[in-house]
Structures are given as structure tokens and as C-alpha cells.
GROMACS .gro file of C-alpha atoms in nm:
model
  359
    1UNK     CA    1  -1.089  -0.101  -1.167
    2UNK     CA    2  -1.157   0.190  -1.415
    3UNK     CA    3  -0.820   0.214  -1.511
    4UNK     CA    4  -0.808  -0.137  -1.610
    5UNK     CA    5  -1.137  -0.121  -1.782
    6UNK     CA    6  -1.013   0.199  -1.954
    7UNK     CA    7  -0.697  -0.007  -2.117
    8UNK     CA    8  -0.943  -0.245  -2.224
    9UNK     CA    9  -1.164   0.018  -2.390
   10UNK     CA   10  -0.864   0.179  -2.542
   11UNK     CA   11  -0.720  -0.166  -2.625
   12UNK     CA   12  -0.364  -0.038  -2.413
   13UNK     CA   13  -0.131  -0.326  -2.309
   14UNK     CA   14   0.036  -0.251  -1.983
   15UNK     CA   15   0.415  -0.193  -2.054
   16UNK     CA   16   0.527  -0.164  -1.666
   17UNK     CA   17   0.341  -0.170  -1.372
   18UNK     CA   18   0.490  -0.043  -1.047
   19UNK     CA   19   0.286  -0.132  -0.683
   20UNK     CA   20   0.387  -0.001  -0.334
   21UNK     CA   21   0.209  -0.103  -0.023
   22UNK     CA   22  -0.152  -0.264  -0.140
   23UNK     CA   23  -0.043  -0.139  -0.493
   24UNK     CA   24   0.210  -0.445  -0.460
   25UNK     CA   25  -0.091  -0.693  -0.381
   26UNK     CA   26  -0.286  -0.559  -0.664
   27UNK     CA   27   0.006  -0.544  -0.932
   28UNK     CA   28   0.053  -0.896  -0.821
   29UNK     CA   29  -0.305  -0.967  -0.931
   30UNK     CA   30  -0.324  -0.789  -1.239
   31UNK     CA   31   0.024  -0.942  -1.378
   32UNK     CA   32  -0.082  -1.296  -1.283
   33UNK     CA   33  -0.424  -1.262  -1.470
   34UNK     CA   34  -0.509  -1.390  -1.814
   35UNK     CA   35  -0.651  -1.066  -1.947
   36UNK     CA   36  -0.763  -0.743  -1.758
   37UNK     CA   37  -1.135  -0.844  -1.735
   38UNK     CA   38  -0.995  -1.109  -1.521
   39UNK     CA   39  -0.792  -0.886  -1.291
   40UNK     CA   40  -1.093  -0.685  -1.259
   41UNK     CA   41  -1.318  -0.947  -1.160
   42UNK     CA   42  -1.019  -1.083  -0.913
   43UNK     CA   43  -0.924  -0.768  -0.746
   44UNK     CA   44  -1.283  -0.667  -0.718
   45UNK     CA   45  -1.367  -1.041  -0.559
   46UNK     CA   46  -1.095  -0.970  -0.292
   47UNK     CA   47  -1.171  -0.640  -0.207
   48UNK     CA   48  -1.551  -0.704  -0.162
   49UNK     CA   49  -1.435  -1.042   0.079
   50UNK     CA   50  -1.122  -0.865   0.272
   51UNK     CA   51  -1.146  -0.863   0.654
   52UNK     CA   52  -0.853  -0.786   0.922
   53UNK     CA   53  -0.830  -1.155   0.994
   54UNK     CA   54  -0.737  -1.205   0.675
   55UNK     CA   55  -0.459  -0.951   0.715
   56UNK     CA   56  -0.321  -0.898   1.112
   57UNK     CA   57  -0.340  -1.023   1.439
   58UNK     CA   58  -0.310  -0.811   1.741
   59UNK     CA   59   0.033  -0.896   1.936
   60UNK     CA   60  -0.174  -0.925   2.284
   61UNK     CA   61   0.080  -1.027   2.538
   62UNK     CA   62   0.432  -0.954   2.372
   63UNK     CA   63   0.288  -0.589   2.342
   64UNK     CA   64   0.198  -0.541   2.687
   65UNK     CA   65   0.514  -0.648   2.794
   66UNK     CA   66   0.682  -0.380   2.611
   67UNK     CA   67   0.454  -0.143   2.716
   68UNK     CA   68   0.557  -0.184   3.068
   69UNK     CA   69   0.950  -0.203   2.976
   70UNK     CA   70   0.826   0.184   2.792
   71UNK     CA   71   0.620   0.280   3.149
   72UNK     CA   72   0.943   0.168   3.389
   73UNK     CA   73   1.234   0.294   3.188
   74UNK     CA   74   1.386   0.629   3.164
   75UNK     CA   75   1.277   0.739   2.750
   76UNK     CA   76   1.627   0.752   2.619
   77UNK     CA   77   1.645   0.408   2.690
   78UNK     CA   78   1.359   0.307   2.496
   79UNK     CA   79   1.538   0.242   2.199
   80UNK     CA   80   1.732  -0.002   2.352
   81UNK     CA   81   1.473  -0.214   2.482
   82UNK     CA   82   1.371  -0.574   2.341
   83UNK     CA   83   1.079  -0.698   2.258
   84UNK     CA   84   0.823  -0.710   1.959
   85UNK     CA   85   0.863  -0.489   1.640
   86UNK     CA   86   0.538  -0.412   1.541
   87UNK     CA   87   0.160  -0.406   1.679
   88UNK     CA   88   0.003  -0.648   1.466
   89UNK     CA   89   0.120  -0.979   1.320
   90UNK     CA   90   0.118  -1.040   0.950
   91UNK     CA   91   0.099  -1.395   0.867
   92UNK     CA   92  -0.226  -1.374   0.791
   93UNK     CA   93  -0.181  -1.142   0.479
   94UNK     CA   94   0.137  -1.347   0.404
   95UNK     CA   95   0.027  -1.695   0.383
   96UNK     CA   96  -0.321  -1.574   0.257
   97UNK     CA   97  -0.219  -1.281  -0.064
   98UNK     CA   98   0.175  -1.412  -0.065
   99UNK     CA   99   0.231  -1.743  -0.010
  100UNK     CA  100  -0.066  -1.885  -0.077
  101UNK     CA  101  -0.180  -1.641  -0.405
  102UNK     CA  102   0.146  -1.584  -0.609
  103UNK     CA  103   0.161  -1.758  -0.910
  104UNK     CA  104   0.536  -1.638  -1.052
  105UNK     CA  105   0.515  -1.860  -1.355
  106UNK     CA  106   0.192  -1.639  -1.520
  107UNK     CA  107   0.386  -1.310  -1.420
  108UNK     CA  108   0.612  -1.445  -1.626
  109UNK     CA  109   0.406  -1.535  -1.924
  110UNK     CA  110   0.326  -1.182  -1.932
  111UNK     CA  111  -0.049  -1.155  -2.069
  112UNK     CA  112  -0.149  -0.847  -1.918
  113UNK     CA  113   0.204  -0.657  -1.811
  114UNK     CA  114   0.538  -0.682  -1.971
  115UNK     CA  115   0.742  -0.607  -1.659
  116UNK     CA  116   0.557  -0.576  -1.281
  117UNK     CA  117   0.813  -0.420  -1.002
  118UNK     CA  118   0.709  -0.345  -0.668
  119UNK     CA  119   0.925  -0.090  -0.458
  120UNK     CA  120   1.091  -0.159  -0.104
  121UNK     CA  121   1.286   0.021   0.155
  122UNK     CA  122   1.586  -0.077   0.351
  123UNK     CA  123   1.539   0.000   0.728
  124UNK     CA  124   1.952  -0.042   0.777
  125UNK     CA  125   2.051   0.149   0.541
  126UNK     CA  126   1.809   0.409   0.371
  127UNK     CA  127   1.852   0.255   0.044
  128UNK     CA  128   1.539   0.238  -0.185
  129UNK     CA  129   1.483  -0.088  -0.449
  130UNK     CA  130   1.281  -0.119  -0.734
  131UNK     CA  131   1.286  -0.483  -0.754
  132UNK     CA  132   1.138  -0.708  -1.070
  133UNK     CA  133   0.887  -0.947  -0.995
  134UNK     CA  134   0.885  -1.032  -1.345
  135UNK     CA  135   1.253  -1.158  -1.404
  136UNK     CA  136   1.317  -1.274  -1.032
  137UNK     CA  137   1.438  -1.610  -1.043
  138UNK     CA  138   1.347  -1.718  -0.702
  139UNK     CA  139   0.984  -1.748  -0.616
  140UNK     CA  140   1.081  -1.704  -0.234
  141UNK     CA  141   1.240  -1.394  -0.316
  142UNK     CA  142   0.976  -1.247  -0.506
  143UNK     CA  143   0.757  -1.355  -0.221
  144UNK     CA  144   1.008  -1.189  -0.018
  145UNK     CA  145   0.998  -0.845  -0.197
  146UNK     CA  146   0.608  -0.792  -0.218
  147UNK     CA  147   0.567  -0.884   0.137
  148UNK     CA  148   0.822  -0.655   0.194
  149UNK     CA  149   0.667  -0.372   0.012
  150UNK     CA  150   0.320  -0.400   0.198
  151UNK     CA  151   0.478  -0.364   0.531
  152UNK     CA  152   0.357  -0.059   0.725
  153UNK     CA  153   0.679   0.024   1.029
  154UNK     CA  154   0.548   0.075   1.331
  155UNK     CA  155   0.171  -0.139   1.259
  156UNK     CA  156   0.344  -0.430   1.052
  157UNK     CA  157   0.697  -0.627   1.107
  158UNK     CA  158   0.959  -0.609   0.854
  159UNK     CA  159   1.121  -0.827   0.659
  160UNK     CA  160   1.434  -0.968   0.659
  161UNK     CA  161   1.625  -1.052   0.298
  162UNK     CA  162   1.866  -0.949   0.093
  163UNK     CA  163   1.822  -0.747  -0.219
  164UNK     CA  164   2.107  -0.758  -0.441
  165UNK     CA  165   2.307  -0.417  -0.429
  166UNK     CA  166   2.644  -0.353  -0.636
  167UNK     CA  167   2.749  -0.074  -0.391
  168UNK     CA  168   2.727  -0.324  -0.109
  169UNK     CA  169   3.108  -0.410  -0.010
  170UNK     CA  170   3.134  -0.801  -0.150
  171UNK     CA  171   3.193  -0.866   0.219
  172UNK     CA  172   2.842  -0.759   0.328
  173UNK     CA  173   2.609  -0.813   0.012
  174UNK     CA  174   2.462  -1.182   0.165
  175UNK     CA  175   2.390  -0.997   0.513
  176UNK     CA  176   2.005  -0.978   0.543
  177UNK     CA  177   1.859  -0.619   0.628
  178UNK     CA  178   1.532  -0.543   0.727
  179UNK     CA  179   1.288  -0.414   0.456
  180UNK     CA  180   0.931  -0.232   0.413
  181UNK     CA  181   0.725  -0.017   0.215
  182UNK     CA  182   0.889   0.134  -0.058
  183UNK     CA  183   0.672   0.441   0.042
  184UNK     CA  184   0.908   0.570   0.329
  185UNK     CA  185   1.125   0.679   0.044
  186UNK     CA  186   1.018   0.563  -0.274
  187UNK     CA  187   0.625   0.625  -0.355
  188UNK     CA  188   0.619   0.659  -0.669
  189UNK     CA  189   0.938   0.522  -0.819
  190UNK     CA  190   0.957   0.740  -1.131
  191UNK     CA  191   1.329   0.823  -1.212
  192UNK     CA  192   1.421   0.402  -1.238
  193UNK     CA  193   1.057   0.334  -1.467
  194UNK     CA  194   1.125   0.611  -1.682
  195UNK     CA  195   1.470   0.512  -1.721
  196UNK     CA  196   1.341   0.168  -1.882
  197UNK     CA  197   1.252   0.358  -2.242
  198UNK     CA  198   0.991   0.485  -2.437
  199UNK     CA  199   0.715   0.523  -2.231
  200UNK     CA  200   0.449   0.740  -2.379
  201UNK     CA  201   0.161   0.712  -2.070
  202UNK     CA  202   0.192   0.766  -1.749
  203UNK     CA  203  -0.081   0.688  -1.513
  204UNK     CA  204  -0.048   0.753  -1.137
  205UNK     CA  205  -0.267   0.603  -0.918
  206UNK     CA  206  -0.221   0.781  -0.527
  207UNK     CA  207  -0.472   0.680  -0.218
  208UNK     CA  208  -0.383   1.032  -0.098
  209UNK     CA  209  -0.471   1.334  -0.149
  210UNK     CA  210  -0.205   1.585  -0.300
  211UNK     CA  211  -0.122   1.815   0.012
  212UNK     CA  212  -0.141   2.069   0.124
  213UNK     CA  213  -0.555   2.070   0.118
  214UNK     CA  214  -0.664   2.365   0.289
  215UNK     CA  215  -1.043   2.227   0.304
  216UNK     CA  216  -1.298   2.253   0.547
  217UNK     CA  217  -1.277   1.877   0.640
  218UNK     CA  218  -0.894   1.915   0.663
  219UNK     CA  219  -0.913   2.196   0.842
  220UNK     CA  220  -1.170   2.069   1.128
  221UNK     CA  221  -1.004   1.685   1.121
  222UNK     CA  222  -0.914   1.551   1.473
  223UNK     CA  223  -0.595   1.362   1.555
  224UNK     CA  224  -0.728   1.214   1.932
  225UNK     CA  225  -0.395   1.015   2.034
  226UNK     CA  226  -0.012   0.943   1.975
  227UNK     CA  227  -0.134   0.674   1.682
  228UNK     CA  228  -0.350   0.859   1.484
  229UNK     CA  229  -0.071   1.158   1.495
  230UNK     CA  230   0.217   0.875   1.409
  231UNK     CA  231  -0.056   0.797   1.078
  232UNK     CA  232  -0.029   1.162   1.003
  233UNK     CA  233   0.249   1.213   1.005
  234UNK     CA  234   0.468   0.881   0.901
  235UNK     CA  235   0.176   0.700   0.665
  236UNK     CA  236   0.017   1.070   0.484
  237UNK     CA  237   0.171   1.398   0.521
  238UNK     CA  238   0.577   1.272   0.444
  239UNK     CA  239   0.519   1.011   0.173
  240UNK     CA  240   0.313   1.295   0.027
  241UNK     CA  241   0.659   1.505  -0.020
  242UNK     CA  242   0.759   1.232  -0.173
  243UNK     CA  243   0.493   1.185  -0.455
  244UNK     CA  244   0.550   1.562  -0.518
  245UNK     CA  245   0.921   1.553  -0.606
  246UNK     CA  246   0.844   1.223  -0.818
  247UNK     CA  247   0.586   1.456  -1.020
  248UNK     CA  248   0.795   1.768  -0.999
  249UNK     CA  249   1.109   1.519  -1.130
  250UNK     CA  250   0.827   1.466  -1.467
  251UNK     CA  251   0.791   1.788  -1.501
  252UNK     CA  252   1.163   1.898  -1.504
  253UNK     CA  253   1.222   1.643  -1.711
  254UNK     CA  254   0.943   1.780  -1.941
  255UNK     CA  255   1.103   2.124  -1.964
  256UNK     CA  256   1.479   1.996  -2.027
  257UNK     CA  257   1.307   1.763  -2.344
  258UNK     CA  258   1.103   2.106  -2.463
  259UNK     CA  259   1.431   2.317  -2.395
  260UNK     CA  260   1.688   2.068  -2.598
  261UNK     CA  261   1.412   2.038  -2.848
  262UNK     CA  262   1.384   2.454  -2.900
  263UNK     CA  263   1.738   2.458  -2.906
  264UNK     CA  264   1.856   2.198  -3.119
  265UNK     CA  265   1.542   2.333  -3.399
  266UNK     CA  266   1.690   2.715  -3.379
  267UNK     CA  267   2.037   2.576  -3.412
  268UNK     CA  268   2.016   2.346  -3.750
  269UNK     CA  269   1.751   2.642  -3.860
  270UNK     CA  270   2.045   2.876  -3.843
  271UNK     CA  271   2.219   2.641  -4.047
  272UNK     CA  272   2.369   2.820  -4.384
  273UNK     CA  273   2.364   2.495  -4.600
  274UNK     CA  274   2.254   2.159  -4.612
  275UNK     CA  275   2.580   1.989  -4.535
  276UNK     CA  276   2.644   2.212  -4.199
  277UNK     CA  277   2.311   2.129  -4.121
  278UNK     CA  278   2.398   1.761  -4.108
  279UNK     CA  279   2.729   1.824  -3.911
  280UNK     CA  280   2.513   2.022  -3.670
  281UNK     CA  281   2.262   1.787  -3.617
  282UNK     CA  282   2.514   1.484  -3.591
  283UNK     CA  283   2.710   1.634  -3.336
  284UNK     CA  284   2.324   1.771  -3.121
  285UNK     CA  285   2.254   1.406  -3.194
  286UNK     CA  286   2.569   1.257  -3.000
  287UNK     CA  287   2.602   1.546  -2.723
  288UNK     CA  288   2.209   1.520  -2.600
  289UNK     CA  289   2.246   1.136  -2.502
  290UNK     CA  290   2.521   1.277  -2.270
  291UNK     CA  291   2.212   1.455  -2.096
  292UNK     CA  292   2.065   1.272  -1.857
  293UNK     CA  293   1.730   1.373  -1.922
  294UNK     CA  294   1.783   1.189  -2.243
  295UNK     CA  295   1.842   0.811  -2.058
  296UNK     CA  296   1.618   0.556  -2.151
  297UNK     CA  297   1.501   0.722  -2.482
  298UNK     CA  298   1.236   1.008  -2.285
  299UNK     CA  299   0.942   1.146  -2.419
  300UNK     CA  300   0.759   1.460  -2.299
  301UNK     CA  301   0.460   1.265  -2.068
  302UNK     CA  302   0.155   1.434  -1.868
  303UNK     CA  303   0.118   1.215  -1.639
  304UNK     CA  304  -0.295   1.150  -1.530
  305UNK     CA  305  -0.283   1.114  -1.178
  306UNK     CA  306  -0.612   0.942  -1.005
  307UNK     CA  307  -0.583   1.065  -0.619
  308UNK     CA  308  -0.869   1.146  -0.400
  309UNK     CA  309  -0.996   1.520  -0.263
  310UNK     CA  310  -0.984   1.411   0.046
  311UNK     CA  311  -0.839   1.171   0.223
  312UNK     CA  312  -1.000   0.819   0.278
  313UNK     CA  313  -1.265   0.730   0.544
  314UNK     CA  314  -1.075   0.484   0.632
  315UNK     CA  315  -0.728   0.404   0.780
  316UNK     CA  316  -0.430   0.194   0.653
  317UNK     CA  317  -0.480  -0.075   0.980
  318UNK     CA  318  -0.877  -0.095   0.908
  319UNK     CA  319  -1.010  -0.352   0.668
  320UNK     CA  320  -1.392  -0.374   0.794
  321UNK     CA  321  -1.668  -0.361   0.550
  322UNK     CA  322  -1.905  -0.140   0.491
  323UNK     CA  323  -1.611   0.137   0.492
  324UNK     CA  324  -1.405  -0.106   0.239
  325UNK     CA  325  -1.687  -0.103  -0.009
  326UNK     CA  326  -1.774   0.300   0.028
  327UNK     CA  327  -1.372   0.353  -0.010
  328UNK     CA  328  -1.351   0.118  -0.285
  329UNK     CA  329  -1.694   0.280  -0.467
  330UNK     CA  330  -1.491   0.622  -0.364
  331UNK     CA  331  -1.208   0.539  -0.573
  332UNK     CA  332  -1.376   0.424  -0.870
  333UNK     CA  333  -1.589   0.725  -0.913
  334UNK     CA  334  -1.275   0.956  -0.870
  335UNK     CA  335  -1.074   0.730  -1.152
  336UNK     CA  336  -1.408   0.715  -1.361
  337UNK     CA  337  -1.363   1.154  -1.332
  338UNK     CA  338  -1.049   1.182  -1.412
  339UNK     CA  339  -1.066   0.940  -1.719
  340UNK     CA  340  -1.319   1.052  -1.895
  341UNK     CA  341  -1.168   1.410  -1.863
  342UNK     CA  342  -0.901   1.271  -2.077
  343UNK     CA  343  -0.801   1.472  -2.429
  344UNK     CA  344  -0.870   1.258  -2.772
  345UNK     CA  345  -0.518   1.347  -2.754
  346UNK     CA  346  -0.412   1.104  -2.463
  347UNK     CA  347  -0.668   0.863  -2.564
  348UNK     CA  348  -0.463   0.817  -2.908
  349UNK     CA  349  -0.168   0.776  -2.804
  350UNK     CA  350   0.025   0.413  -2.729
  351UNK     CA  351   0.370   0.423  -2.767
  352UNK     CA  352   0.351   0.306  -2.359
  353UNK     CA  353   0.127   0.241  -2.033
  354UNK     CA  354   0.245   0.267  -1.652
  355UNK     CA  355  -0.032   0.219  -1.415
  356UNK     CA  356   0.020   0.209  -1.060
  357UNK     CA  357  -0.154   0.040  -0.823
  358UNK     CA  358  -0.116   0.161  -0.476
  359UNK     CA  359  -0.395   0.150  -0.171
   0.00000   0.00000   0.00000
């Protein structure tokens, strides 16, 4: 919400908008908007009405019956066993925020974003997706794909599509795979966005906080049973590695771009006239697009990330108000912080916008 009322102060467009997990749901909201005091407005309507009817069901039956298959078998044949594959049901959230919300024809009219992606995991084969909402030709699909990215393993059933792959064999590429959250591998999706070109912003938006947080509350938190440990450690503390290397992958691309830039000034300095000078730079000119750091026409970027302290008072299976709105009002004062600690600097520039949305 401040970050969208931020562009609108600063009169940014949003170039390309990435969502994993909730961050899907909301990119979906923003892109299909007619301005950004609309998506505001929207996202804060849905928020403020959001219950876990309107997202789950609770299995009953089919998990008790797998429960008793775990009780009366040896553990190494757990894996093995059939039954259901997950502990709540999502067609709720589906025919509610998916089916019955996405509106592909204003994504692709593009008055708020330019290009909205939302990022999804295989569960066959490891393989992470970036996949465009914006250009996808089939509205199923792009149903498909942000269902797909919202989808918790373990709490919430994947789905079953195909995303097209060129270094699938032709044999296999229609086979359907399962897919989820683009978060088991994928958070935040930097490498592909910044491959797109000339993004001058980056703004990461992260419903964790940046671990290791050697805080009092850490310290003293309480993990009671086997599913608050599997939230641990599956839903905060690995995605978290991820997020870092995405950052760390900024930063080293930072330092290559200062490096090359150092270099290639000392060089054509150390040039004796002015037509050696041109040969030099020609030939810096042609070799640095060989660098891969170079793809997609990079710019040094500081990236302003908006991530809690601490983590939420609230868990990724709970959608129960009050704790929705005191999250929600949580998150807005933290965003409100870190944007108004912004440079003039920042605030200037426009040359590009990523904001991502992810809950």
C-alpha cells in the first residue's frame, strides 16, 4: 500500500512487477487495475474482508485416513503410501482470487505495469519459471501459473500443468508436472528481471525478516509440534537463503559494473592520442557485452528492500482478523520507514520500477 502510494507521489510507472505466493494475488490486482489508487483501494478491500473460508478447507476424512496408513506402516514406507497431498483444500482461494477475479484482458492493457510475472516451482524436476502473465495467451494457463505460485507444499495441493521448457526432450514437453510456490527455489527472481533491461529501481518487498535475527523474541520463540517446526524450517528459515543470494547476486553484479567501469576509464585515460583512444574504447565497447554482467543493458541498482524486524504474528495457514489487520497495519508502517528514509537521490531517479509483492 505505501509502495504504491509512493509511485503515485513520485509519479513512477511500474516497469515489471514480479509476485510469489500472496505477492502473485496482489500483482494480479495491481496489473488488472486502472491506476494505482485503484489497486490500493482493491487490495486494501480484500485484505480487510479475507477469511480462511475464503481460502482452504480442512481435508477431514481423507486426512485421517492417511494418518492411520502413517500410524500402521513401517516409516520408510511412508513415501509410498496413497492418499491426499496436502492438509487443506484450495478451491476456495481458486474459484474466489483465480477463477473468479482474473481479468487477463486489463493485464494486458497495461495501465499500471508493463509486464507482471509471477514465479513457480516444478515439484518433478527442480526447475524454477518465471512465467508472464502479461503475454500468456491462454487465460487458463495464466490461471494455471498464479494458482500455482500461491501453493504452500505440504498445507496446499499442487498443481498440475505444463510450463513450456526448451530443455525438455520434445518427447516429454506436453507431460504435466506438478507445480508450487516459486519460493522453494525462486523468491525473489532477480537474475531473469534484471536480465529484461534497463531497470534503474529496484524495490523488494519480503514478509520475512532477513535472518539470522539474534533478538530477544527470536531467541525466546517456541516451536510446540512437528508443524510449526515444518513452517520453520520449509516456509522461513530456507527461502530466507534464498532471498540472500538473490541480494548478494545485486550486489556482485554491482561490483563487476563499478570494476569494468574503473577499468575501462584508466584504460582510454592512458590513451596517448585521440585516435587510440577510440580504438580502445571500440574494442572495451564490444568485449564488455561478452560479460555477463553486462546482459540486458545493467545499471548499478540499490535495491530498497521493505521486510519486517521480526517475523509476523501471524502464520502463512491463518487468515483470521484482528491478526490480518495488525499484520497488514505492521507492514505499512515498516514500508512507510523505509520510504521516507529514501535519498533525494533515489527519489529522482526513473529510468525503471520493480516492486514486488509477496505476503
Amino acid at each position: 500500500m505505501e509502495l504504491l502510494e509512493y509511485f503515485e507521489r513520485q509519479k513512477k510507472r511500474i516497469h515489471i512487477l514480479s509476485g510469489t505466493s500472496v505477492g502473485a494475488l496482489n500483482g494480479m490486482c495491481i496489473s488488472q487495475s486502472a491506476s494505482l489508487v485503484a489497486a490500493r483501494e482493491e487490495i486494501e478491500r480484500q485484505w480487510s474482508e479475507l477469511t480462511n473460508e475464503d481460502v482452504y478447507r480442512i481435508r477431514g476424512w481423507g486426512l485421517f485416513r492417511l494418518f492411520v496408513k502413517f500410524a500402521t506402516n513401517r516409516m520408510d514406507r511412508w513415501p509410498t503410501l496413497s492418499g491426499v497431498d496436502s492438509l487443506f483444500d484450495t478451491t476456495p482461494l481458486y474459484n474466489r482470487f483465480v477463477d473468479g477475479y482474473l481479468e487477463l484482458e486489463k493485464i494486458r492493457a497495461r495501465k499500471v505495469v508493463d509486464d507482471f510475472f509471477v514465479s513457480v516451482s516444478s515439484l518433478n524436476t527442480g526447475a524454477s519459471y518465471l512465467q508472464s502473465i502479461t503475454n500468456e495467451l491462454s487465460e487458463q494457463k495464466a490461471k494455471e501459473y498464479i494458482m500455482a505460485s500461491t501453493i504452500t507444499t505440504v498445507a496446499y495441493p499442487p498443481v498440475r500443468t505444463i510450463v513450456d521448457d526448451p530443455e525438455i526432450p520434445p518427447h516429454l514437453a506436453m507431460t504435466p508436472q506438478l507445480y508450487a510456490d516459486g519460493g522453494i527455489s525462486n523468491k525473489t527472481p532477480l537474475k531473469t528481471i534484471l536480465r529484461a533491461g534497463d531497470i534503474g529501481e529496484l524495490f523488494v518487498v519480503n514478509t520475512y525478516p532477513s535472518y539470522p535475527t539474534r533478538t530477544e523474541h527470536s531467541i525466546r520463540a517456541k516451536f510446540p509440534n512437528v508443524f510449526s517446526m515444518l513452517i520453520r524450517t520449509a516456509l522461513e528459515l530456507l527461502p530466507n537463503l534464498y532471498f540472500t543470494r538473490d541480494m548478494q547476486s545485486v550486489q556482485e553484479v554491482n561490483n563487476d559494473l563499478a570494476t569494468w567501469e574503473r577499468l575501462t576509464k584508466k584504460v582510454l585515460d592512458a590513451a596517448p592520442d585521440a585516435a587510440t583512444r577510440e580504438r580502445l574504447q571500440n574494442a572495451l565497447c564490444n568485449e564488455g557485452e561478452k560479460f555477463s554482467f553486462k546482459e540486458g543493458d545493467k545499471h548499478i541498482i540499490h535495491p530498497v528492500i521493505i521486510a519486517p524486524d521480526e517475523e509476523l504474528p501471524i502464520q502463512d495457514t491463518e487468515f483470521v482478523q484482528p491478526k490480518l489487520g495488525k499484520t497488514f497495519a505492521m507492514g505499512r508502517a515498516k514500508a512507510r520507514e523505509v520510504l521516507q528514509g529514501l535519498s533525494g537521490q533515489m527519489e529522482g531517479q526513473s529510468t525503471g520500477s520493480l516492486p514486488r509483492a509477496a505476503m
